[in-house]
PDB file of C-alpha atoms and ligand atoms in Angstrom:
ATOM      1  CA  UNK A  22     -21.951  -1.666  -6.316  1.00 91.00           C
ATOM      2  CA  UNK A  23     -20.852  -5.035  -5.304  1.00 94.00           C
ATOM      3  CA  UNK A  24     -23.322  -7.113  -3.284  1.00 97.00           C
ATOM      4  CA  UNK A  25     -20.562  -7.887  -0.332  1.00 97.00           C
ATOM      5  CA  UNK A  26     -19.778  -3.866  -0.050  1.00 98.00           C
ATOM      6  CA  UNK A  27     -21.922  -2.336   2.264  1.00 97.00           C
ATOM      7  CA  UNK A  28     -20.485   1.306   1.812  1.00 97.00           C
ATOM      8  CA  UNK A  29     -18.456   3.446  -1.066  1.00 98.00           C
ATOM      9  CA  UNK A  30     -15.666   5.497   0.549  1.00 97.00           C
ATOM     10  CA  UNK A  31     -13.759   6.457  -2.372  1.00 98.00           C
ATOM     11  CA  UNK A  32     -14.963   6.509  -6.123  1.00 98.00           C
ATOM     12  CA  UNK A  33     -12.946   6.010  -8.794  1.00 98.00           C
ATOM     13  CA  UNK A  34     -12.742   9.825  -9.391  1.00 98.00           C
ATOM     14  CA  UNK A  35     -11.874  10.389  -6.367  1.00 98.00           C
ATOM     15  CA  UNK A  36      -8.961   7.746  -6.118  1.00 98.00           C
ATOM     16  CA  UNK A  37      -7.323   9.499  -9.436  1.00 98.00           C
ATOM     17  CA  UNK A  38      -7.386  12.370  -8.313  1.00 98.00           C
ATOM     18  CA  UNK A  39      -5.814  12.097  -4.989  1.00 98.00           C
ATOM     19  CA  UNK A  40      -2.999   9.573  -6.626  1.00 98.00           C
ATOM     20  CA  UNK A  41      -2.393  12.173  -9.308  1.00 98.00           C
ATOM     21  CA  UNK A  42      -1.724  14.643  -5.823  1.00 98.00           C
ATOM     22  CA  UNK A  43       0.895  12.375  -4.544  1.00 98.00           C
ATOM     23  CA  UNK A  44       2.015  11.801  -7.832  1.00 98.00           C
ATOM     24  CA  UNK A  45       2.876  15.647  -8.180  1.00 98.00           C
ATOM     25  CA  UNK A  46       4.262  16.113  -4.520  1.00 98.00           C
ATOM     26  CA  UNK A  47       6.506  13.205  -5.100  1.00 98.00           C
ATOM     27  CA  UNK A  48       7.882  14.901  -8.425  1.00 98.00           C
ATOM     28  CA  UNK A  49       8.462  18.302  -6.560  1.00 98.00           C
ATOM     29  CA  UNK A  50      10.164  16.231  -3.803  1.00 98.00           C
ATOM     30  CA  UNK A  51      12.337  14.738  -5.923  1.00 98.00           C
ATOM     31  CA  UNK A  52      13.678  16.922  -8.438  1.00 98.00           C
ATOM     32  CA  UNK A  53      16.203  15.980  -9.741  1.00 97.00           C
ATOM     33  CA  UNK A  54      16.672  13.034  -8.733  1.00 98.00           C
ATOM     34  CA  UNK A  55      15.619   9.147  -9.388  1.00 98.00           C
ATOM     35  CA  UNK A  56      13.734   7.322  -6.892  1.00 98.00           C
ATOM     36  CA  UNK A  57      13.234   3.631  -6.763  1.00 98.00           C
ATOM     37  CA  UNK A  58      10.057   2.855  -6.306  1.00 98.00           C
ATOM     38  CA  UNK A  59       9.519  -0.426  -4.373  1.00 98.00           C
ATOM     39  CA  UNK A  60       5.621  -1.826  -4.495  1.00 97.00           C
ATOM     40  CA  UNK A  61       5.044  -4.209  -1.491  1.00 94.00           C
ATOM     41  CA  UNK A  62       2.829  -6.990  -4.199  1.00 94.00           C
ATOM     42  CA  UNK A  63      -0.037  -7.976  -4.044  1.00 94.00           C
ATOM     43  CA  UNK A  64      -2.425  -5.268  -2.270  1.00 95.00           C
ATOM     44  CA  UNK A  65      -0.505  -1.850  -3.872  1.00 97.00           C
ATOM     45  CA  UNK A  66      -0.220  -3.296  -8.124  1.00 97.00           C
ATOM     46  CA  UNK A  67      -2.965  -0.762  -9.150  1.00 98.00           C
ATOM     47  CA  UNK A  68      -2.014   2.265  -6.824  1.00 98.00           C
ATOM     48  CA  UNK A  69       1.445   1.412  -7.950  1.00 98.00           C
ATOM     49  CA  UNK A  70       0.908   1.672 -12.009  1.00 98.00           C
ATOM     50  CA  UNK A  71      -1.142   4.884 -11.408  1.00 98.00           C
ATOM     51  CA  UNK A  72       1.159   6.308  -8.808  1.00 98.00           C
ATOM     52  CA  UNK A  73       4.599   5.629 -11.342  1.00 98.00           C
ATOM     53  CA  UNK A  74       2.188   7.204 -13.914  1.00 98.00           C
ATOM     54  CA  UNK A  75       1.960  10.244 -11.983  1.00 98.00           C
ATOM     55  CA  UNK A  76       5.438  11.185 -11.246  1.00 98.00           C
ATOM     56  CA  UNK A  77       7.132  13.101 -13.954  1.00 98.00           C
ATOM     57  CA  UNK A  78      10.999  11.817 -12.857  1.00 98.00           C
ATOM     58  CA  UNK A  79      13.442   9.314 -14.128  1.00 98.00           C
ATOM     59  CA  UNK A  80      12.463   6.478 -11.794  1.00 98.00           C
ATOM     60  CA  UNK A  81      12.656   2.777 -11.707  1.00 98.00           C
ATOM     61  CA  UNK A  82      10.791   0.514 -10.077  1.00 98.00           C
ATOM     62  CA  UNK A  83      11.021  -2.766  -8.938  1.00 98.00           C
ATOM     63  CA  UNK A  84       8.837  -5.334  -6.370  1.00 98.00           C
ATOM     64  CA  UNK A  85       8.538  -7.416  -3.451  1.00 96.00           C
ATOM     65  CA  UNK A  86       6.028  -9.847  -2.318  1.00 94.00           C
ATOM     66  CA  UNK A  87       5.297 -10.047   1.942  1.00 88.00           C
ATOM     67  CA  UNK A  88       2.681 -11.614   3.768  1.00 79.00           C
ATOM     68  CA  UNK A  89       1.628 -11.345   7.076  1.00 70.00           C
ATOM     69  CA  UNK A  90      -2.167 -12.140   7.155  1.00 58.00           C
ATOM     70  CA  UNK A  91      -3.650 -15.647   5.224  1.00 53.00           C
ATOM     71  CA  UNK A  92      -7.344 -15.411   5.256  1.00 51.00           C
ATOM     72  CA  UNK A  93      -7.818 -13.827   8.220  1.00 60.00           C
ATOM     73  CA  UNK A  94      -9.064  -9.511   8.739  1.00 62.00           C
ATOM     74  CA  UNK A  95      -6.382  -9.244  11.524  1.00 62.00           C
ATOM     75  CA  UNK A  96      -2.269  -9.301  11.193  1.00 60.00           C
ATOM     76  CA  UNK A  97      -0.859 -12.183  12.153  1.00 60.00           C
ATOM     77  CA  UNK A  98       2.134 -10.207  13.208  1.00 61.00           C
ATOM     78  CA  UNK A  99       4.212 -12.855  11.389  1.00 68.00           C
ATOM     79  CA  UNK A 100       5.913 -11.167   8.286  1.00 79.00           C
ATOM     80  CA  UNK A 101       7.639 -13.606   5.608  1.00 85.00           C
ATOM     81  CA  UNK A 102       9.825 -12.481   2.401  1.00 91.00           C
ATOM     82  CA  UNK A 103       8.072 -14.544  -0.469  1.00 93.00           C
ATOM     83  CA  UNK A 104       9.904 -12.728  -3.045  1.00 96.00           C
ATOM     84  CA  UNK A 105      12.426 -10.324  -2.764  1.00 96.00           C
ATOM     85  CA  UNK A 106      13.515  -7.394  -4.891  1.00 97.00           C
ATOM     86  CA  UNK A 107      15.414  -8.078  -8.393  1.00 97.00           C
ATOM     87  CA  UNK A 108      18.283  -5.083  -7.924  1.00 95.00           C
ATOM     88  CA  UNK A 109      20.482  -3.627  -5.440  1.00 97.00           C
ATOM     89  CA  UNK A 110      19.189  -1.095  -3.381  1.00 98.00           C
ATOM     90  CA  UNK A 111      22.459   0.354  -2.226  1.00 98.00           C
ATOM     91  CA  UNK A 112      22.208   3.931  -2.480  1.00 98.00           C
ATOM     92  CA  UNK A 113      19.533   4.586  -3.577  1.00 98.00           C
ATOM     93  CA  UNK A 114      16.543   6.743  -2.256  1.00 98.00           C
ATOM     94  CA  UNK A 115      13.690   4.040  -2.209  1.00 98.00           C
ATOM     95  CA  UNK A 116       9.787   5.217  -1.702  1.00 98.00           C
ATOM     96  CA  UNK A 117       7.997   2.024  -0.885  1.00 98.00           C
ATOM     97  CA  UNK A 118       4.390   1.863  -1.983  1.00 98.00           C
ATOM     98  CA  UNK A 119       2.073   0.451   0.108  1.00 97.00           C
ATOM     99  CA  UNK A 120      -1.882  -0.332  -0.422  1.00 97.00           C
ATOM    100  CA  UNK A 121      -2.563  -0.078   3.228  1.00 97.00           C
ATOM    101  CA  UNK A 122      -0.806   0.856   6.529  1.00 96.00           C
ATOM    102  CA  UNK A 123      -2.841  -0.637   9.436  1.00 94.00           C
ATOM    103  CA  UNK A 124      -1.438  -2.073  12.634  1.00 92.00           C
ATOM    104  CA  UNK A 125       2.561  -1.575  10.795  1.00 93.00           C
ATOM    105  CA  UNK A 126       3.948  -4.700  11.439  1.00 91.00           C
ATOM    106  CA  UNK A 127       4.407  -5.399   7.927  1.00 90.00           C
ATOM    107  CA  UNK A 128       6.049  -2.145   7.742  1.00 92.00           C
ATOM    108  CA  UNK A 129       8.147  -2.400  10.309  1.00 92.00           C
ATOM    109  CA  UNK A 130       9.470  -4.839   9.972  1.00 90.00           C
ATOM    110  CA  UNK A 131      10.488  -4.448   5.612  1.00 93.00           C
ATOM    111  CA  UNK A 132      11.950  -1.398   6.686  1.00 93.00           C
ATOM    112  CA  UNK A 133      14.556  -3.032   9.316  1.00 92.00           C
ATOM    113  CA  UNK A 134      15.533  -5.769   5.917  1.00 93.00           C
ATOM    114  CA  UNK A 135      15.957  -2.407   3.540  1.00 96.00           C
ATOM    115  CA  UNK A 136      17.788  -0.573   6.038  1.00 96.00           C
ATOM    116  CA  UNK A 137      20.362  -2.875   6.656  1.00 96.00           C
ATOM    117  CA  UNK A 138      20.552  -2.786   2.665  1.00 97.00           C
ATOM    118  CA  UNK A 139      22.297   0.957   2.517  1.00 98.00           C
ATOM    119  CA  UNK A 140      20.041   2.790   0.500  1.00 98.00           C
ATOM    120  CA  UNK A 141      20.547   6.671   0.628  1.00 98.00           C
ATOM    121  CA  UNK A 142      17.008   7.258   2.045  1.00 98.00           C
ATOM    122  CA  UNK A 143      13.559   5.422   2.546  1.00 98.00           C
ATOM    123  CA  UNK A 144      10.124   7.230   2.613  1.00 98.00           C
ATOM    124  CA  UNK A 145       7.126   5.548   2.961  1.00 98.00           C
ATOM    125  CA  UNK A 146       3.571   6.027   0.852  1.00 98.00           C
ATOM    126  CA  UNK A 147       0.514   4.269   1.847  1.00 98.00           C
ATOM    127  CA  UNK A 148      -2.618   5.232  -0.241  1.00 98.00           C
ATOM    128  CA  UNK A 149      -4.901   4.083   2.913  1.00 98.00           C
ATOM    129  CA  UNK A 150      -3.898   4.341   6.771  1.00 98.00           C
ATOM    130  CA  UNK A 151      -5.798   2.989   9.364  1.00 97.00           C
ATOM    131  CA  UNK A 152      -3.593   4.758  12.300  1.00 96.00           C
ATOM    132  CA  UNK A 153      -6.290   3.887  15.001  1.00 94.00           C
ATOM    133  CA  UNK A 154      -5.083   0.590  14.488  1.00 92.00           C
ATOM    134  CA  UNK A 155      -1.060   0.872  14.561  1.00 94.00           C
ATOM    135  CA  UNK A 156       1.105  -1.130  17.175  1.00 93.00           C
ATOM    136  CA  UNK A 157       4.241  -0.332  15.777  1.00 92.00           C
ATOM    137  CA  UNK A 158       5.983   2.581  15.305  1.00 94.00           C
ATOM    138  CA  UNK A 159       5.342   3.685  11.818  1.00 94.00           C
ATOM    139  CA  UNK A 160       4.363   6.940  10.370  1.00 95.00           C
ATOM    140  CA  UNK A 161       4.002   7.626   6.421  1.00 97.00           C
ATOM    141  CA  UNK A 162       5.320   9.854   4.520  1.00 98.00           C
ATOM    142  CA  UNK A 163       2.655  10.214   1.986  1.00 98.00           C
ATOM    143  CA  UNK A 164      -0.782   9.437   2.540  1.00 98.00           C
ATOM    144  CA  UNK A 165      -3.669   9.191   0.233  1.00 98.00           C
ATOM    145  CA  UNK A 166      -6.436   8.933   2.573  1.00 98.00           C
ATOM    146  CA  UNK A 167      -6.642   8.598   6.395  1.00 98.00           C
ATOM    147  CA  UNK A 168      -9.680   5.954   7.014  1.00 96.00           C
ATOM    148  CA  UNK A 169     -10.953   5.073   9.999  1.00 93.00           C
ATOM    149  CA  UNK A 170     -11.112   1.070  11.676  1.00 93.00           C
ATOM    150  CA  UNK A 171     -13.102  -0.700   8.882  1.00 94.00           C
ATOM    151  CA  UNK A 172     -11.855  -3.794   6.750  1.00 96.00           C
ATOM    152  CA  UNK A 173     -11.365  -2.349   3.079  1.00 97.00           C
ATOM    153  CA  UNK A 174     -11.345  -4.013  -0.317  1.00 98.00           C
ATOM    154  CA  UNK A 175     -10.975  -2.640  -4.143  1.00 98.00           C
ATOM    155  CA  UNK A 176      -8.526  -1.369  -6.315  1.00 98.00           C
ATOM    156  CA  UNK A 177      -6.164  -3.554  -5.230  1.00 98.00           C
ATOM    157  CA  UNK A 178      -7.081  -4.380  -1.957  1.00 98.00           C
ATOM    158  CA  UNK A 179      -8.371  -8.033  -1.221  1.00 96.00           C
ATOM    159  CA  UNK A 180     -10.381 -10.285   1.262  1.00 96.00           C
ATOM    160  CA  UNK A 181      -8.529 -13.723   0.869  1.00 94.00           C
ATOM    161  CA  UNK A 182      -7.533 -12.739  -2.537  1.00 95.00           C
ATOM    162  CA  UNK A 183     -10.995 -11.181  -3.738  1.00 97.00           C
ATOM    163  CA  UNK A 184     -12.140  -7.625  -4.628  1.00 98.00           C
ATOM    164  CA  UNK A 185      -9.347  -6.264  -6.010  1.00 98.00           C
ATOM    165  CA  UNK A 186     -10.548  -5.525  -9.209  1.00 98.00           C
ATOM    166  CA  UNK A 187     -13.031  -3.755  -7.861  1.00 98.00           C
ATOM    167  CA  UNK A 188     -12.326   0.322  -9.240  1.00 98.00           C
ATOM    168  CA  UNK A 189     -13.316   2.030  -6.110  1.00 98.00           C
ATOM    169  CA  UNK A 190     -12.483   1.296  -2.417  1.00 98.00           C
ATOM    170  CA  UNK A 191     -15.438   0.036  -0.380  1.00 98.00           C
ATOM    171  CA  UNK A 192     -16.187  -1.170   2.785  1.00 98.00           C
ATOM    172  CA  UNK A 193     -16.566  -5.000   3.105  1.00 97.00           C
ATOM    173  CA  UNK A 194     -19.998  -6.312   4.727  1.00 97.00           C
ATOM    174  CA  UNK A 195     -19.133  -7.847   8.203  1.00 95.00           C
ATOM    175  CA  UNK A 196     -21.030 -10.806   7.165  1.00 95.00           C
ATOM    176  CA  UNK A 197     -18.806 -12.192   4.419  1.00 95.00           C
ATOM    177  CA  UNK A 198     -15.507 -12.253   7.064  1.00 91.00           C
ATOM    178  CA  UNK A 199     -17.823 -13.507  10.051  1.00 89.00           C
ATOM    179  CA  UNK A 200     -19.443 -16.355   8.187  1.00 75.00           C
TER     180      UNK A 200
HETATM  181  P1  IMP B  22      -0.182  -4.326   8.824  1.00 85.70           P
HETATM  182  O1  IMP B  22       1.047  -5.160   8.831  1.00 85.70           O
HETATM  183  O2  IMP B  22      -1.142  -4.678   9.906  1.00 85.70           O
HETATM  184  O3  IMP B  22       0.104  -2.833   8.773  1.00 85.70           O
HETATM  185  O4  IMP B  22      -1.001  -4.742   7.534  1.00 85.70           O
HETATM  186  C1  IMP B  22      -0.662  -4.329   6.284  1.00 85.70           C
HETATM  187  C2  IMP B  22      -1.296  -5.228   5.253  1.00 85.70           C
HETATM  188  O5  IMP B  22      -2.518  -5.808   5.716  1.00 85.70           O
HETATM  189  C3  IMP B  22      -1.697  -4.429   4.044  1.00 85.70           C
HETATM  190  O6  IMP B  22      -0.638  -4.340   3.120  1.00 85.70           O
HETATM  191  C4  IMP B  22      -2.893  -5.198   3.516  1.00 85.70           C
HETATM  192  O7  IMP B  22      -2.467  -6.225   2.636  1.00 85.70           O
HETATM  193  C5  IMP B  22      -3.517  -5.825   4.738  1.00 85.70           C
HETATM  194  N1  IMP B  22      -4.683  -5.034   5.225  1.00 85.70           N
HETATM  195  C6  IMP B  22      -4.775  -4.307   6.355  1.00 85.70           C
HETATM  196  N2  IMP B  22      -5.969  -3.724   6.477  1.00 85.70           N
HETATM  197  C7  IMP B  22      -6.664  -4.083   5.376  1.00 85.70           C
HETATM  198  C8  IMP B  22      -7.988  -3.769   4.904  1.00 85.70           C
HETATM  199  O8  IMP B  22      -8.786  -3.024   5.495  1.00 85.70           O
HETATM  200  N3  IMP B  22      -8.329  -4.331   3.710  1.00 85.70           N
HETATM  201  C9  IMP B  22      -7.500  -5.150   3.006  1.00 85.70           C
HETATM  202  N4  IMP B  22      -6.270  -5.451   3.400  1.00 85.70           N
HETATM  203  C10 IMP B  22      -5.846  -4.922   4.581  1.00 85.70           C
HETATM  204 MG1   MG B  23      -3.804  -8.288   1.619  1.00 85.70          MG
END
């Protein structure tokens, strides 16, 4: 275990196994159909290749990058478009991939831009939600795990841009954000 994670809360093992879940309860969802699949960059890249790997459909996907936070544990509430998608979304049914929903402002706000875009339908999957901590409101769709009010980091999740490679999901040690 990494020397800033004070706590395991989901092994690798246990990670595949719930994406593969989703992955299957998307693909029954969607029969027949092809969903776009829309991963909010950076904190979802990993949960989105094994996620897109788990759905047996004809789907495309394609990526956006948002920021709301800096360095900081907390949202700043202030969401900014650093890249947007490549393709029109216009009627299609979009599932946006998430890492992590926590107080939904980054959330909330994305879905008011892809709205006014005129795709068919929008569903939401998070693989972590932190719903203790939600101001806006935003509910998922799909949902790996429900976690309670701790800061997060690994497979794909960061702390000012480390940890993500990290293959499980782990609590970060108070101490490295307070210092
Ligand atoms: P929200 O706008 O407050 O819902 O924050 C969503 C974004 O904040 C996520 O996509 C993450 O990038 C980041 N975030 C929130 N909680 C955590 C955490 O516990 N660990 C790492 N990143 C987090
Ligand atoms: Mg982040």
């Amino acid at each position: 275990m990494h020397q800033d994670v004070e706590q395991i809360l989901y092994t690798e093992e246990q990670l595949r196994s719930r994406v593969k879940e989703l992955g299957c309860q998307i693909t029954a969802d969607y029969a027949g159909r092809r969903p776009m699949l829309i991963s909010v960059l950076r904190g979802s890249y990993i949960f989105m290749a094994d996620l897109t790997r788990a759905i047996n459909l004809d789907v495309t996907v394609d990526f956006m990058v948002v920021s709301s936070y800096g360095a900081g544990t907390v949202s700043s509430g202030q969401v900014e478009i650093k890249k947007d998608l490549s393709d029109s979304i216009e009627g299609r049914d979009l599932i946006i991939v998430e890492d992590i929903l926590d107080s939904g402002n980054t959330l909330y706000y994305l879905m008011k831009v892809l709205q006014a875009r005129k795709p068919a339908s929008i569903r939401l999957c998070t693989l972590m939600d932190k719903p203790e901590r939600r101001t806006k409101p935003i509910t998922a769709d799909y949902v790996g795990f429900t976690i309670p009010d701790a800061f997060i980091v690994g497979y794909g999740l960061d702390f000012d841009e480390r940890y993500r490679n990290l293959p499980y999901v782990g609590v970060l040690k108070p101490s490295v954000y307070e210092k």
